[in-house]
Short mmCIF file of C-alpha atoms and ligand atoms in Angstrom, two decimals:
data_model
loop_
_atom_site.label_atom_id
_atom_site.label_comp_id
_atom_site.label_asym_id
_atom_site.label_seq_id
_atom_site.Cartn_x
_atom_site.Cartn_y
_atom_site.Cartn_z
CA UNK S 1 148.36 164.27 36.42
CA UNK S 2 145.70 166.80 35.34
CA UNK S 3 144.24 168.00 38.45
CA UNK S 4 141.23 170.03 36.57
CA UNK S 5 137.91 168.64 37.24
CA UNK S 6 139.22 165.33 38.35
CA UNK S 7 138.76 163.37 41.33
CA UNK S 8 141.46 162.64 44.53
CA UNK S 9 141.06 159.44 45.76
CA UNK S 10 144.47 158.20 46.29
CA UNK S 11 147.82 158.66 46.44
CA UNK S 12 147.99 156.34 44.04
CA UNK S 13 147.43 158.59 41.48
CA UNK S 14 150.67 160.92 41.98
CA UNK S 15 153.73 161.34 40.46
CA UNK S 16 156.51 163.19 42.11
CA UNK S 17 156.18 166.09 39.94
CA UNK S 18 151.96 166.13 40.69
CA UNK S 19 153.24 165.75 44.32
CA UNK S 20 156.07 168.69 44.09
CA UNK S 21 153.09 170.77 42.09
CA UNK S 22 150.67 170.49 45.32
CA UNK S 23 153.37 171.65 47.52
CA UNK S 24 154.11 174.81 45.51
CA UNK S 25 150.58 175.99 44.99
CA UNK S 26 150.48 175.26 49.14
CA UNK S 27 153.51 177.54 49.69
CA UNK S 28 151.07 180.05 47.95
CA UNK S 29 148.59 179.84 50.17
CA UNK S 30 150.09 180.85 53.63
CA UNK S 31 149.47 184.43 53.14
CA UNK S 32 145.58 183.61 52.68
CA UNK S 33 146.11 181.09 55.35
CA UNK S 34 147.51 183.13 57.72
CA UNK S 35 145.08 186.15 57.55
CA UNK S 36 147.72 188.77 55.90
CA UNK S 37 145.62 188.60 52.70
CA UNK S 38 141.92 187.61 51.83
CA UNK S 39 141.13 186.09 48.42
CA UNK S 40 137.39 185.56 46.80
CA UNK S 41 138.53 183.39 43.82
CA UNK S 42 136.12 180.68 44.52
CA UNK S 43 133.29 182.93 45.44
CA UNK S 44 129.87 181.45 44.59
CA UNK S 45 131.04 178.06 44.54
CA UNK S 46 129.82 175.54 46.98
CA UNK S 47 131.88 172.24 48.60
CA UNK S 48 129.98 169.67 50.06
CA UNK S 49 131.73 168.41 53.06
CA UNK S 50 130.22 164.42 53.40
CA UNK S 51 131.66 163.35 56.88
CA UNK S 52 130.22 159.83 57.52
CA UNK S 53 132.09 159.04 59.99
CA UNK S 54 133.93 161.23 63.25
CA UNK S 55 136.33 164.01 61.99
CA UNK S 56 137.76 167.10 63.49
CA UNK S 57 140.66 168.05 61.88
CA UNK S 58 139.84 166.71 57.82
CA UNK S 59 136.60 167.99 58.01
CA UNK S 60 137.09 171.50 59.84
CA UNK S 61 140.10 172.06 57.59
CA UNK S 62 138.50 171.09 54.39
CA UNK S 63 135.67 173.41 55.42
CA UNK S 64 138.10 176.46 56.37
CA UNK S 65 140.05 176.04 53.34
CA UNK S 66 137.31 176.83 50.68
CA UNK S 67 136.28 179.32 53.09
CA UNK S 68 139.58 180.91 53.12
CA UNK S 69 139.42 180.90 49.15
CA UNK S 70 135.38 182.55 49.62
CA UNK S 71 133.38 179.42 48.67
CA UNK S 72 130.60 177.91 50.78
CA UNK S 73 130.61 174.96 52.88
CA UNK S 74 127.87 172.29 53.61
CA UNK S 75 127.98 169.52 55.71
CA UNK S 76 126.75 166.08 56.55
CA UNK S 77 128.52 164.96 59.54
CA UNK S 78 126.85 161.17 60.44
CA UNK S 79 125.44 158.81 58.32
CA UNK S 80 121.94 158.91 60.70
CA UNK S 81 121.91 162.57 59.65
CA UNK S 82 121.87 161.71 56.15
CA UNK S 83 119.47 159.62 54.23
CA UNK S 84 121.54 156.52 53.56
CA UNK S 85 120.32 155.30 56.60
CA UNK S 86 116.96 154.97 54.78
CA UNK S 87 118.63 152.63 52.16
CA UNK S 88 119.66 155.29 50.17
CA UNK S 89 122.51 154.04 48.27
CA UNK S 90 125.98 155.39 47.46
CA UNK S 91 125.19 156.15 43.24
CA UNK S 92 122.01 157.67 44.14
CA UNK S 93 123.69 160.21 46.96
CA UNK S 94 126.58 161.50 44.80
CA UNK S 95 124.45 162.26 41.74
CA UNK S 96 122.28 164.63 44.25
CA UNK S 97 124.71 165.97 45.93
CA UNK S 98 126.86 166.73 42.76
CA UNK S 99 124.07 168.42 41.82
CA UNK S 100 124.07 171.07 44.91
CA UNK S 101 127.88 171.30 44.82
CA UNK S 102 130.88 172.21 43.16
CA UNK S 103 133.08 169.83 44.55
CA UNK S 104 132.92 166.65 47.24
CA UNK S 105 134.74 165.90 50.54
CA UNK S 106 133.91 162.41 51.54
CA UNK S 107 134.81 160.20 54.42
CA UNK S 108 133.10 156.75 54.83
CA UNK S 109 133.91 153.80 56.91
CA UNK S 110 134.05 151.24 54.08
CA UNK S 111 138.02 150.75 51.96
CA UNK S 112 136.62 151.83 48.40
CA UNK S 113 133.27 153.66 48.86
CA UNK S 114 134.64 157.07 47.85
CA UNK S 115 135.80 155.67 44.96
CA UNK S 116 132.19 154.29 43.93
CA UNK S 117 130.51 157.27 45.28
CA UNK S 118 132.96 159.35 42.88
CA UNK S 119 131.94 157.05 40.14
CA UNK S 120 128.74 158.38 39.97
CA UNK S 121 129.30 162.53 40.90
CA UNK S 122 129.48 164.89 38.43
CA UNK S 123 131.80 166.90 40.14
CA UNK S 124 134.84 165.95 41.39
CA UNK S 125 135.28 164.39 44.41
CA UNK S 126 138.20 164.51 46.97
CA UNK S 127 138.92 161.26 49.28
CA UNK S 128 138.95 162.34 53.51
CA UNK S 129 139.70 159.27 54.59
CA UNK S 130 137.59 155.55 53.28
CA UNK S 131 137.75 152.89 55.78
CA UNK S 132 141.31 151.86 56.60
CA UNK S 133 142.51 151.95 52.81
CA UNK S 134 143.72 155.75 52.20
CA UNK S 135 143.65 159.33 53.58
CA UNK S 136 145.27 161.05 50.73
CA UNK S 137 145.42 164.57 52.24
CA UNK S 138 146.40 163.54 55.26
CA UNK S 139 149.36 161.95 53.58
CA UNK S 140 150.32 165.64 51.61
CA UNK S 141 150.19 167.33 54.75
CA UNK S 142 152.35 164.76 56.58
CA UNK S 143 154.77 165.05 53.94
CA UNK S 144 154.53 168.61 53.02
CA UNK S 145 155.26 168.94 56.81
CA UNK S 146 158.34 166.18 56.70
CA UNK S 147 159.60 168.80 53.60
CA UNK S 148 159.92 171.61 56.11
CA UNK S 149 161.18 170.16 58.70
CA UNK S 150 163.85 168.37 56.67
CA UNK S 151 164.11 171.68 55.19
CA UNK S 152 165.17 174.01 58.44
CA UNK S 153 167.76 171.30 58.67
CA UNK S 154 169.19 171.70 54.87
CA UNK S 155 168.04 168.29 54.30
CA UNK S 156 165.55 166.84 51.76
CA UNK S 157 162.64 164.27 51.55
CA UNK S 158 165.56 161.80 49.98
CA UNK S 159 167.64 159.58 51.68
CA UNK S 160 164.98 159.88 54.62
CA UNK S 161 164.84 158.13 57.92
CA UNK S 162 161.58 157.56 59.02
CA UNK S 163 159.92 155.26 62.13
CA UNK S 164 156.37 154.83 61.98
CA UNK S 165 155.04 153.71 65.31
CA UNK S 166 151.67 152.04 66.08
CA UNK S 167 148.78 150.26 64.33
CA UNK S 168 150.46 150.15 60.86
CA UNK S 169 147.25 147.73 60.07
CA UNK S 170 144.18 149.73 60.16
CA UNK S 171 146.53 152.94 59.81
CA UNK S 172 144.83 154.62 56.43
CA UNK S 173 147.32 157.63 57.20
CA UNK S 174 150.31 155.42 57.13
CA UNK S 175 149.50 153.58 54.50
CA UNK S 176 148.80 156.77 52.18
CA UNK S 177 151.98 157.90 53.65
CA UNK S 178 154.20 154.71 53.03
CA UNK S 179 152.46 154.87 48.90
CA UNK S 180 153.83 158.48 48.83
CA UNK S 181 156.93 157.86 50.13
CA UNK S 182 157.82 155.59 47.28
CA UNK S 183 157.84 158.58 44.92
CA UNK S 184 161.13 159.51 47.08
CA UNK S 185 164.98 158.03 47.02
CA UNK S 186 166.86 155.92 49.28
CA UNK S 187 164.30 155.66 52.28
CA UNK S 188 165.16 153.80 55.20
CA UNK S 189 161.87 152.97 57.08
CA UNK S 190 161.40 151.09 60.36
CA UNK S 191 157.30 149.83 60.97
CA UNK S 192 156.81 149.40 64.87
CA UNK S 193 154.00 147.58 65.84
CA UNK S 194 152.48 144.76 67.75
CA UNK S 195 153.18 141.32 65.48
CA UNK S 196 149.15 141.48 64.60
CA UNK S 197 149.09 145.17 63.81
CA UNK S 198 152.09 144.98 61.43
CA UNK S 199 152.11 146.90 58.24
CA UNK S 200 150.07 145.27 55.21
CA UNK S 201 152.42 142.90 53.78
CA UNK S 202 151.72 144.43 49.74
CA UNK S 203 152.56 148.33 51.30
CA UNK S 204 156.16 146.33 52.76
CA UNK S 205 156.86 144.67 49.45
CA UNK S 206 155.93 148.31 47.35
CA UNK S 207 158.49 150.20 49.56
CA UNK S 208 161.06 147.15 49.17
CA UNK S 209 160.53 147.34 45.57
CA UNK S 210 161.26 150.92 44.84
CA UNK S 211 164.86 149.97 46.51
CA UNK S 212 163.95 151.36 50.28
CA UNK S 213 165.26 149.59 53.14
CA UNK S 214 162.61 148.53 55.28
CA UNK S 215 162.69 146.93 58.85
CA UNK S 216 160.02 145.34 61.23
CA UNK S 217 160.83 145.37 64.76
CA UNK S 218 158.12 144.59 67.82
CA UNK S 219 159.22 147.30 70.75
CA UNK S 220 159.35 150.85 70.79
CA UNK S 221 162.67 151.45 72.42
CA UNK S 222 164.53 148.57 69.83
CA UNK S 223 163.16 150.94 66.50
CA UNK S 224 163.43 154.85 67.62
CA UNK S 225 167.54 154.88 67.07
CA UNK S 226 168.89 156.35 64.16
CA UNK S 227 165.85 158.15 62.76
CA UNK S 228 164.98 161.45 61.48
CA UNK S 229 161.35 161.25 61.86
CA UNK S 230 159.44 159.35 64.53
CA UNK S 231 155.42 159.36 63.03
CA UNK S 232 153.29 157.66 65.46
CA UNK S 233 149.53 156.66 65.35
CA UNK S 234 147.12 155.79 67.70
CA UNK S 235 145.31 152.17 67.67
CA UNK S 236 141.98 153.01 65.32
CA UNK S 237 140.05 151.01 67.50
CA UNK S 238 136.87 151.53 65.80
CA UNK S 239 138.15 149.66 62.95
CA UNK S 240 139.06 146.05 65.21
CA UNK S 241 136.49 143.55 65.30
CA UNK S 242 135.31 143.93 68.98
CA UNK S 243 136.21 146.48 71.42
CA UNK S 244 137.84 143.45 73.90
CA UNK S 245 140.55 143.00 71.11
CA UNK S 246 141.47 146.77 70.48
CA UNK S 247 142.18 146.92 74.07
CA UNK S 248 144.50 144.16 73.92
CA UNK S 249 147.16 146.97 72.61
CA UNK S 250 145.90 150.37 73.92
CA UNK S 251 148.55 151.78 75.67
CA UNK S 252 151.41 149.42 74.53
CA UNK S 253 153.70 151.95 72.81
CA UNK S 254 154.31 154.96 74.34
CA UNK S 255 156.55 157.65 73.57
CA UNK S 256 157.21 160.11 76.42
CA UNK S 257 160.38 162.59 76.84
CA UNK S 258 162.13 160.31 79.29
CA UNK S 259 162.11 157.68 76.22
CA UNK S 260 162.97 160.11 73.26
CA UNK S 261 165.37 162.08 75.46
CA UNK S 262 167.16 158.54 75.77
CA UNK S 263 166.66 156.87 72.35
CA UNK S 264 166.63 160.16 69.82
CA UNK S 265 168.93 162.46 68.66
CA UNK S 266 168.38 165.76 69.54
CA UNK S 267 166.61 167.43 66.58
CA UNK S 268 164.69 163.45 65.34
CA UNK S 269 161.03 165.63 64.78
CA UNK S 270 157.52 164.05 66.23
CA UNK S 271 154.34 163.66 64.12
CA UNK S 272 151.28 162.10 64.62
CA UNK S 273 148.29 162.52 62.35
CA UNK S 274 146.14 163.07 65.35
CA UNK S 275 143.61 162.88 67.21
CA UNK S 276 146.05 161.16 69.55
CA UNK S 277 144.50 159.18 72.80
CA UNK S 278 144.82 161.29 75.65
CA UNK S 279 142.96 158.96 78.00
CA UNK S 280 145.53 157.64 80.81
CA UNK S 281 144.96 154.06 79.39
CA UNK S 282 146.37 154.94 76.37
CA UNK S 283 148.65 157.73 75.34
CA UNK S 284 150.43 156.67 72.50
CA UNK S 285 152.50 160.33 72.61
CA UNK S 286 152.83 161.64 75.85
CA UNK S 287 151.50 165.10 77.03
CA UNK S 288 154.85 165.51 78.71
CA UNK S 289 156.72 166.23 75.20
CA UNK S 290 154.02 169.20 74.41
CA UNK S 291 156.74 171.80 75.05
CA UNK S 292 159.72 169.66 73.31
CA UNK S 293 160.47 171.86 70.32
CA UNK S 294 160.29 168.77 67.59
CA UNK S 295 156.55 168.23 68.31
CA UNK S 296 155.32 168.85 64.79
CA UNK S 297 151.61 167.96 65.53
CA UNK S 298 150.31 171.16 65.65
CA UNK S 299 152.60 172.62 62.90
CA UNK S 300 151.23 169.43 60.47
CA UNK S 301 147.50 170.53 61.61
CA UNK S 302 148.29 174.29 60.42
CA UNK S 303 149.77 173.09 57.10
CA UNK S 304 146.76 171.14 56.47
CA UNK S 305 144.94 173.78 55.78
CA UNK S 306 147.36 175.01 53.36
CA UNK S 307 147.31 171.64 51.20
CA UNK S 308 144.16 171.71 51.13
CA UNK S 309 143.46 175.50 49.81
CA UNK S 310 145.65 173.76 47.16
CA UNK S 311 143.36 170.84 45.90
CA UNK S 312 140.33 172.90 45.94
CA UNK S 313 142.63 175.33 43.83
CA UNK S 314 144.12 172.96 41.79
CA UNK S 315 140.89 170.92 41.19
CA UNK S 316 139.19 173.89 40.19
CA UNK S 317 142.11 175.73 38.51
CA UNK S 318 142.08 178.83 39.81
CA UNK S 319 145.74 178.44 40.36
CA UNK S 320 146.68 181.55 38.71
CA UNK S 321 143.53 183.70 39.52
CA UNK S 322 144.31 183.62 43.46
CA UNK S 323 146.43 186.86 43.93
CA UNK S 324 144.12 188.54 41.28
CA UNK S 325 141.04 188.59 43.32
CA UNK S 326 143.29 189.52 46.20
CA UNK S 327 143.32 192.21 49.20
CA UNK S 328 144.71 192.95 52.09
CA UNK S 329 143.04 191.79 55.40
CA UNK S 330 141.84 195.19 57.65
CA UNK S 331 140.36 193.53 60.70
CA UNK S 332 142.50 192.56 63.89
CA UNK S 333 143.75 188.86 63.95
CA UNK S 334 146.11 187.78 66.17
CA UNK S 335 147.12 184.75 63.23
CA UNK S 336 149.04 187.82 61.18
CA UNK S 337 151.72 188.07 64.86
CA UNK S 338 151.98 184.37 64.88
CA UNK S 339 152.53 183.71 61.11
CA UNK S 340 156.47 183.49 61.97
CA UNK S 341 155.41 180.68 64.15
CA UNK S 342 153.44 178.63 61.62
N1 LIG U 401 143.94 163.11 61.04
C1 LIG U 401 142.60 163.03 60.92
O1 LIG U 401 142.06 162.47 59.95
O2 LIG U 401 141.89 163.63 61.92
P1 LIG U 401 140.32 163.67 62.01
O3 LIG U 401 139.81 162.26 62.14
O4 LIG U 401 140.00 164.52 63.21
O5 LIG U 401 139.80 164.29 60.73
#
């Protein structure tokens, strides 16, 4: 695709090549990323970062990556902050705030608003998350991360074994995910999940007809064999219809080291999009497996930044003008000593 000037609204929209492009232009950015070098390529431009609805990680790390390439940031983080709670509707908010910004982060609770709130900006507008439809970024970084991981064990994104553990339902990170994954070969996928909270039956059929094998199974302990990957998700209760039925599965799968030590081989990695549910009810991925070496949470939350330096520069096509406005970072930062680690 031509990423110049155009919005990202879903994964949708990617071909391999657009998705192998993203990753390359990410591998770019670590240096910037990780303090060793500063650039100002985007300085003067402004990103309007429209959050209406809770973020940490999407919205800080959309924010810190135009930073890190010396734009501005400004933010809207709750709809009663903003002025659609006087009625103001979606067309009339993007053509004002297209005309304050240079690009658009939006999340929204509604499946399909960014897309008619990009409809009517003039600048191009990037998807954080809409409803339970998509998370497209959150899906590049998930995969970007799988590509490394596969990668320190001379294995590639092909021929993949992945479990995906949770609410596969109102999941819009695993169903981004699952979209993107059809751009790969010979995937073997098993979807874990309470029978109500199963995967959308057209995202099942899409993987089944790009030749992956794809199985359903109902416990945690009958799925976890066999796997390279185990991605799990938390229940999005804010999404269920009362707060009585998202309860009826808080807490039902949960992966701790006593049950990956038993059911995983030794290097199967961990990911979870996060924010995982710490509270005791819940705790979808244990605390206990914080020190187990395969946790990639943290590791997919550092290379989210890096994917997303590389929308803002693709979008913008700066691309090639990155390294030229380049210099080297002279203040102390303790990132530089851990850069090994990232
Ligand atoms: N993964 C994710 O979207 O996290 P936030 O809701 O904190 O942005």
């Amino acid at each position: 695709m031509d990423f110049v000037g155009n919005h990202i609204l879903s994964v949708g929209q990617f071909q391999r090549s657009d998705v192998n492009r993203i990753f390359s232009v990410a591998d770019r950015m670590r240096p910037y990323a990780m303090r060793k070098r500063i650039t100002r390529v985007l300085e003067g431009a402004i990103v309007s970062n429209m959050f209406f609805e809770p973020s940490t990680r999407t919205r800080v790390s959309f924010g810190s990556a135009f930073n890190l390439l010396g734009g501005e940031v400004r933010e809207t983080t709750e709809v009663k902050a903003s002025s659609l709670t006087k009625g103001e509707s979606l067309y009339d908010t993007a053509r004002v705030l297209s005309g304050y910004s240079d690009v658009i982060v939006m999340r929204h609770p509604e499946a399909g608003s960014v897309a008619e709130f990009a409809a009517a900006s003039r600048v191009p507008v990037i998807n954080g998350g809409d409803g339970p439809n998509e998370h497209p970024s959150q899906a590049l970084l998930d995969l970007y991360t799988m590509r490394e991981e596969l990668r320190a064990q001379d294995r590639s994104l092909d021929h993949l074994r992945i479990a995906l553990i949770g609410d596969l339902r109102y999941g819009r990170a695993v169903h981004s995910l699952c979209k993107l994954l059809c751009l790969y070969d010979d995937i073997h996928i098993h979807f874990i999940s309470p029978p109500e909270l199963e995967i959308p039956e057209e995202i099942s059929l899409q993987l089944r007809n790009h030749g992956h094998q794809v199985t359903q199974f109902h416990r945690l302990e009958a799925g976890i064999h066999g796997v390279d990957i185990l991605y799990v998700t938390r229940t999005q209760e804010e999404r269920f219809p009362s707060q009585d039925e998202a309860d009826k599965y808080r807490g039902l799968f949960r992966l701790n080291e006593s049950i990956y030590t038993q059911h995983c081989e030794p290097n199967t990695v961990i990911m979870h999009p996060l924010p995982r549910d710490s509270r005791a009810q819940a705790q979808e991925l244990d605390e206990d497996l914080n020190q187990n070496p395969n946790l990639a949470i943290f590791r997919q939350t550092d290379n989210g930044v890096l994917v997303r330096m590389a929308l803002f520069a693709l979008v913008l096509n700066v691309v090639e003008e990155v390294d030229n406005h380049a210099k080297p970072v002279t203040w102390f930062t303790a990132k530089r000593n851990l850069a090994e680690k990232m």
